[in-house]
């Protein structure tokens, strides 16, 4: 488990991180989300040892990280980090050898990753000749070539078309399934929501929320339900404690208070609906990550 604990960092008189703490579990895909300037990249650079923190620690399985530990990490920066004139396969294999792999092992890993990421046909092309999306795939291959124990990715889905997103998602999920903690930032909240197991939300250099998707949905949202019945649903808005968000004939979307009282009230709505006739559907409506993000950063 990768753990960031009490990390703070200032640049001159401007403090950009304030007591940042969160964990990335083994085999867990953790999405790191926040607006521009929130502190994501600075935090990632401190994890990688590119920047030093003013205070706090970064540990792996309870032990403070050393340079040797960080050499086993995989990192993909947001900015382009490959040699533009070098051929794609040569570049990835070279980076593998820098991580201590033999030439044969680096070449085999490179071939596997390029094939997996849909770049096998461009293996002999210079990096600069690739489209921006393909350069992004090549950078992901560079981060993965040495089979890292921890993976840290800054905006890995930037510039990728929908098909490429699906491919990269699958590759990253496979790596996490092998037991590695995976931390990735992204502005594309729909992708984060679909891929991640856990979320860390940062704003103005402070952690605003952290936990599993399900826990955050429960913690940072008012319980919302929808019901569709065979009769008009207008009576729902007459119930005390029920706030109707949307009403359209036989359909109603409504909120109830949190806790047991709210759950009981939702069941009251269902019971009364069943008394009027068949119920087509009834269930809890979970908020999207975008809705949770807006709530916790305000």
Coordinates of C-alpha atoms in Angstrom, one line a residue:
X1 CA 0.0 0.0 0.0
X2 CA 1.2 3.4 -1.0
X3 CA 0.5 6.0 1.7
X4 CA 0.8 9.8 1.6
X5 CA 0.7 11.2 5.1
X6 CA 0.6 14.9 6.2
X7 CA 2.4 16.2 3.1
X8 CA 2.7 20.0 2.8
X9 CA 4.7 22.0 0.2
X10 CA 5.2 25.7 -0.5
X11 CA 6.8 27.6 -3.3
X12 CA 8.1 30.8 -1.8
X13 CA 5.3 32.4 0.2
X14 CA 2.6 30.4 -1.6
X15 CA 1.6 27.1 0.0
X16 CA 0.3 24.7 -2.6
X17 CA -0.2 21.5 -0.5
X18 CA -1.8 21.6 3.0
X19 CA -1.4 18.4 5.1
X20 CA -2.3 16.0 2.2
X21 CA -3.0 12.5 3.3
X22 CA -4.5 9.5 1.4
X23 CA -3.7 5.8 0.6
X24 CA -3.5 3.8 -2.7
X25 CA -4.3 0.2 -1.9
X26 CA -2.6 -2.8 -3.4
X27 CA -4.4 -3.9 -6.6
X28 CA -6.6 -0.8 -6.4
X29 CA -7.2 1.8 -9.2
X30 CA -7.3 5.2 -7.4
X31 CA -8.5 8.2 -9.3
X32 CA -6.9 11.5 -8.3
X33 CA -9.2 14.4 -9.3
X34 CA -9.2 18.1 -8.9
X35 CA -9.2 21.3 -11.0
X36 CA -6.2 23.0 -12.6
X37 CA -3.8 24.1 -9.9
X38 CA -5.4 21.9 -7.2
X39 CA -2.1 20.2 -6.4
X40 CA -2.3 16.9 -8.2
X41 CA 0.9 17.1 -10.2
X42 CA 2.9 18.5 -7.2
X43 CA 1.7 15.6 -5.0
X44 CA 2.6 13.1 -7.7
X45 CA 6.1 14.6 -8.1
X46 CA 6.6 14.4 -4.3
X47 CA 5.6 10.7 -4.4
X48 CA 8.1 10.1 -7.2
X49 CA 10.8 12.1 -5.4
X50 CA 11.1 14.7 -8.1
X51 CA 10.1 17.3 -5.5
X52 CA 10.7 17.3 -1.8
X53 CA 7.9 18.0 0.7
X54 CA 8.2 20.6 3.4
X55 CA 6.7 18.1 5.8
X56 CA 5.0 14.7 5.8
X57 CA 6.0 11.3 4.5
X58 CA 5.4 8.9 1.6
X59 CA 5.6 5.2 2.5
X60 CA 5.2 1.9 0.8
X61 CA 3.9 -0.9 2.9
X62 CA 4.8 1.2 6.0
X63 CA 8.4 1.9 5.0
X64 CA 9.5 5.4 4.0
X65 CA 10.5 5.4 0.3
X66 CA 14.1 5.4 -0.8
X67 CA 15.6 6.1 -4.3
X68 CA 15.8 2.4 -4.8
X69 CA 12.1 1.9 -4.1
X70 CA 11.2 4.7 -6.5
X71 CA 13.3 3.1 -9.3
X72 CA 10.7 0.3 -9.2
X73 CA 7.8 2.8 -9.8
X74 CA 6.3 3.5 -13.2
X75 CA 5.6 7.1 -13.9
X76 CA 3.9 8.9 -16.8
X77 CA 4.1 12.7 -16.7
X78 CA 1.4 14.9 -18.2
X79 CA 3.9 16.5 -20.5
X80 CA 5.6 14.5 -23.3
X81 CA 8.7 12.8 -22.0
X82 CA 10.0 10.6 -24.8
X83 CA 12.9 11.3 -27.2
X84 CA 11.2 12.5 -30.4
X85 CA 13.8 11.3 -32.9
X86 CA 14.1 7.8 -31.4
X87 CA 12.1 4.9 -32.8
X88 CA 9.2 3.8 -30.6
X89 CA 10.3 0.2 -29.8
X90 CA 13.9 1.3 -29.3
X91 CA 12.8 4.0 -26.9
X92 CA 10.6 1.8 -24.8
X93 CA 13.2 -1.0 -24.7
X94 CA 15.9 1.5 -23.8
X95 CA 13.9 2.7 -20.8
X96 CA 13.4 -0.9 -19.7
X97 CA 17.1 -1.4 -19.7
X98 CA 17.6 1.8 -17.6
X99 CA 15.4 0.1 -15.1
X100 CA 17.7 -2.9 -14.9
X101 CA 16.1 -5.2 -17.4
X102 CA 18.2 -7.4 -19.7
X103 CA 18.1 -6.5 -23.4
X104 CA 16.0 -9.6 -24.2
X105 CA 13.5 -9.0 -21.4
X106 CA 13.2 -5.3 -22.3
X107 CA 12.6 -6.2 -26.0
X108 CA 10.0 -8.9 -25.1
X109 CA 8.1 -6.6 -22.7
X110 CA 8.2 -3.8 -25.3
X111 CA 6.8 -6.1 -28.0
X112 CA 4.0 -7.3 -25.7
X113 CA 3.0 -3.8 -24.6
X114 CA 3.1 -2.2 -28.1
X115 CA 0.9 -5.1 -29.4
X116 CA -1.5 -4.7 -26.4
X117 CA -1.7 -0.9 -26.9
X118 CA -2.2 -1.1 -30.7
X119 CA 1.2 0.3 -31.6
X120 CA 2.9 -2.8 -33.0
X121 CA 2.7 -1.4 -36.6
X122 CA 4.4 1.8 -35.5
X123 CA 7.2 0.1 -33.5
X124 CA 9.8 1.3 -36.1
X125 CA 8.5 4.8 -36.5
X126 CA 10.1 7.8 -34.8
X127 CA 8.2 9.0 -31.8
X128 CA 7.7 12.5 -33.4
X129 CA 5.9 10.9 -36.3
X130 CA 3.1 9.5 -34.2
X131 CA -0.2 11.3 -33.6
X132 CA -0.6 12.8 -30.2
X133 CA -2.9 9.9 -29.1
X134 CA -0.3 7.4 -30.2
X135 CA 2.4 9.3 -28.4
X136 CA 0.3 9.0 -25.3
X137 CA 0.0 5.2 -25.7
X138 CA 3.8 5.1 -26.2
X139 CA 4.3 7.0 -22.9
X140 CA 2.0 4.5 -21.1
X141 CA 4.1 1.6 -22.5
X142 CA 7.2 3.4 -21.2
X143 CA 5.7 3.6 -17.7
X144 CA 4.8 -0.1 -17.8
X145 CA 7.8 -1.7 -19.6
X146 CA 9.6 -2.7 -16.4
X147 CA 6.5 -4.2 -14.7
X148 CA 6.5 -1.5 -11.9
X149 CA 5.5 -2.3 -8.4
X150 CA 3.6 1.1 -8.2
X151 CA 2.1 3.0 -11.1
X152 CA 1.6 6.8 -11.0
X153 CA 0.1 8.4 -14.1
X154 CA -0.6 12.1 -14.7
X155 CA -3.5 12.5 -17.2
X156 CA -3.0 9.1 -19.0
X157 CA -6.2 9.5 -21.1
X158 CA -5.5 12.9 -22.4
X159 CA -5.8 13.1 -26.2
X160 CA -7.1 9.5 -26.6
X161 CA -10.1 8.6 -28.8
X162 CA -12.8 6.4 -27.3
X163 CA -11.4 3.2 -28.7
X164 CA -7.9 4.0 -27.3
X165 CA -9.4 4.9 -23.9
X166 CA -10.9 1.4 -23.7
X167 CA -7.6 -0.2 -24.6
X168 CA -5.7 1.8 -22.1
X169 CA -8.3 1.2 -19.4
X170 CA -7.9 -2.6 -20.0
X171 CA -4.1 -2.5 -19.8
X172 CA -4.1 -0.5 -16.6
X173 CA -6.8 -2.7 -15.0
X174 CA -4.7 -5.8 -15.8
X175 CA -1.7 -4.2 -14.1
X176 CA -3.7 -3.4 -11.0
X177 CA -5.1 -6.9 -11.0
X178 CA -1.5 -8.1 -10.5
X179 CA -1.4 -6.4 -7.1
X180 CA 0.2 -3.0 -7.9
X181 CA -1.2 0.2 -6.4
X182 CA -2.2 2.5 -9.3
X183 CA -2.7 6.2 -8.9
X184 CA -3.9 8.3 -11.9
X185 CA -5.1 11.8 -12.3
X186 CA -7.6 12.8 -14.9
X187 CA -10.0 15.7 -15.8
X188 CA -12.2 13.2 -17.6
X189 CA -14.5 12.3 -14.6
X190 CA -16.6 9.9 -16.6
X191 CA -13.5 7.8 -17.2
X192 CA -12.4 8.0 -13.6
X193 CA -15.8 6.9 -12.4
X194 CA -15.9 3.9 -14.8
X195 CA -12.3 2.7 -14.1
X196 CA -11.4 3.5 -10.5
X197 CA -12.0 1.6 -7.3
X198 CA -11.2 4.5 -5.0
X199 CA -11.3 8.3 -5.4
X200 CA -9.2 11.1 -4.0
X201 CA -10.6 14.6 -4.5
X202 CA -8.2 17.6 -4.0
X203 CA -9.0 21.3 -4.2
X204 CA -6.8 24.3 -3.3
X205 CA -4.0 21.9 -2.1
X206 CA -6.2 20.2 0.4
X207 CA -7.9 16.7 0.3
X208 CA -11.7 17.2 0.3
X209 CA -12.8 13.6 0.0
X210 CA -11.2 10.2 -0.2
X211 CA -12.7 6.6 -0.2
X212 CA -14.3 4.1 -2.4
X213 CA -16.8 5.2 -5.1
X214 CA -19.6 3.6 -3.1
X215 CA -18.6 5.2 0.2
X216 CA -18.3 8.6 -1.4
X217 CA -21.7 8.3 -3.1
X218 CA -23.3 7.5 0.3
X219 CA -21.4 10.2 2.2
X220 CA -21.6 13.1 -0.2
X221 CA -25.1 12.9 -1.6
X222 CA -28.6 13.3 -0.4
X223 CA -30.5 10.0 -1.0
X224 CA -32.4 10.3 -4.3
X225 CA -34.9 7.8 -5.6
X226 CA -36.9 7.4 -8.8
X227 CA -40.3 5.7 -9.2
X228 CA -42.3 4.9 -12.3
X229 CA -45.9 3.6 -11.8
X230 CA -49.0 2.8 -13.8
X231 CA -50.8 5.9 -12.4
X232 CA -50.1 9.6 -12.1
X233 CA -47.3 10.3 -9.6
X234 CA -48.3 13.8 -8.6
X235 CA -49.3 12.7 -5.1
X236 CA -45.6 12.1 -4.3
X237 CA -45.1 15.9 -3.8
X238 CA -47.8 16.0 -1.1
X239 CA -45.7 13.7 1.3
X240 CA -44.0 15.6 4.1
X241 CA -40.2 15.2 4.0
X242 CA -40.1 14.3 0.3
X243 CA -38.6 16.8 -2.1
X244 CA -39.6 16.2 -5.7
X245 CA -36.8 17.0 -8.1
X246 CA -38.6 15.9 -11.3
X247 CA -42.2 15.0 -12.0
X248 CA -43.5 13.8 -15.4
X249 CA -46.9 12.0 -15.4
X250 CA -46.3 8.6 -14.0
X251 CA -42.6 9.3 -13.2
X252 CA -41.1 11.0 -10.1
X253 CA -37.5 11.7 -9.0
X254 CA -37.3 12.7 -5.4
X255 CA -35.0 13.2 -2.4
X256 CA -35.4 12.2 1.2
X257 CA -33.3 13.0 4.3
X258 CA -30.2 10.9 5.1
X259 CA -30.4 8.1 7.6
X260 CA -33.0 5.6 8.7
X261 CA -35.8 8.1 8.6
X262 CA -35.1 8.9 5.0
X263 CA -34.9 5.2 4.1
X264 CA -38.3 4.6 5.8
X265 CA -39.8 7.5 3.9
X266 CA -38.7 6.1 0.6
X267 CA -40.3 2.8 1.5
X268 CA -43.5 4.7 2.4
X269 CA -43.5 6.2 -1.1
X270 CA -43.1 2.7 -2.6
X271 CA -45.9 1.2 -0.4
X272 CA -48.3 4.0 -1.4
X273 CA -47.4 3.6 -5.0
X274 CA -48.1 -0.2 -4.8
X275 CA -51.5 0.5 -3.3
X276 CA -52.4 2.6 -6.4
X277 CA -51.4 -0.1 -8.9
X278 CA -48.4 -1.8 -10.5
X279 CA -45.0 -0.2 -10.1
X280 CA -42.8 -0.3 -13.2
X281 CA -39.6 0.6 -11.4
X282 CA -38.3 1.9 -8.1
X283 CA -34.8 2.4 -6.9
X284 CA -32.0 4.5 -5.5
X285 CA -30.3 6.9 -8.0
X286 CA -26.6 7.2 -7.3
X287 CA -24.9 10.6 -8.0
X288 CA -22.2 10.8 -10.7
X289 CA -18.6 11.6 -9.8
X290 CA -19.1 15.0 -11.4
X291 CA -22.0 15.7 -8.9
X292 CA -19.9 14.6 -6.0
X293 CA -16.9 16.6 -7.2
X294 CA -19.0 19.8 -7.4
X295 CA -20.4 19.2 -3.9
X296 CA -17.1 18.6 -2.1
X297 CA -15.1 21.4 -3.7
X298 CA -17.6 24.2 -3.2

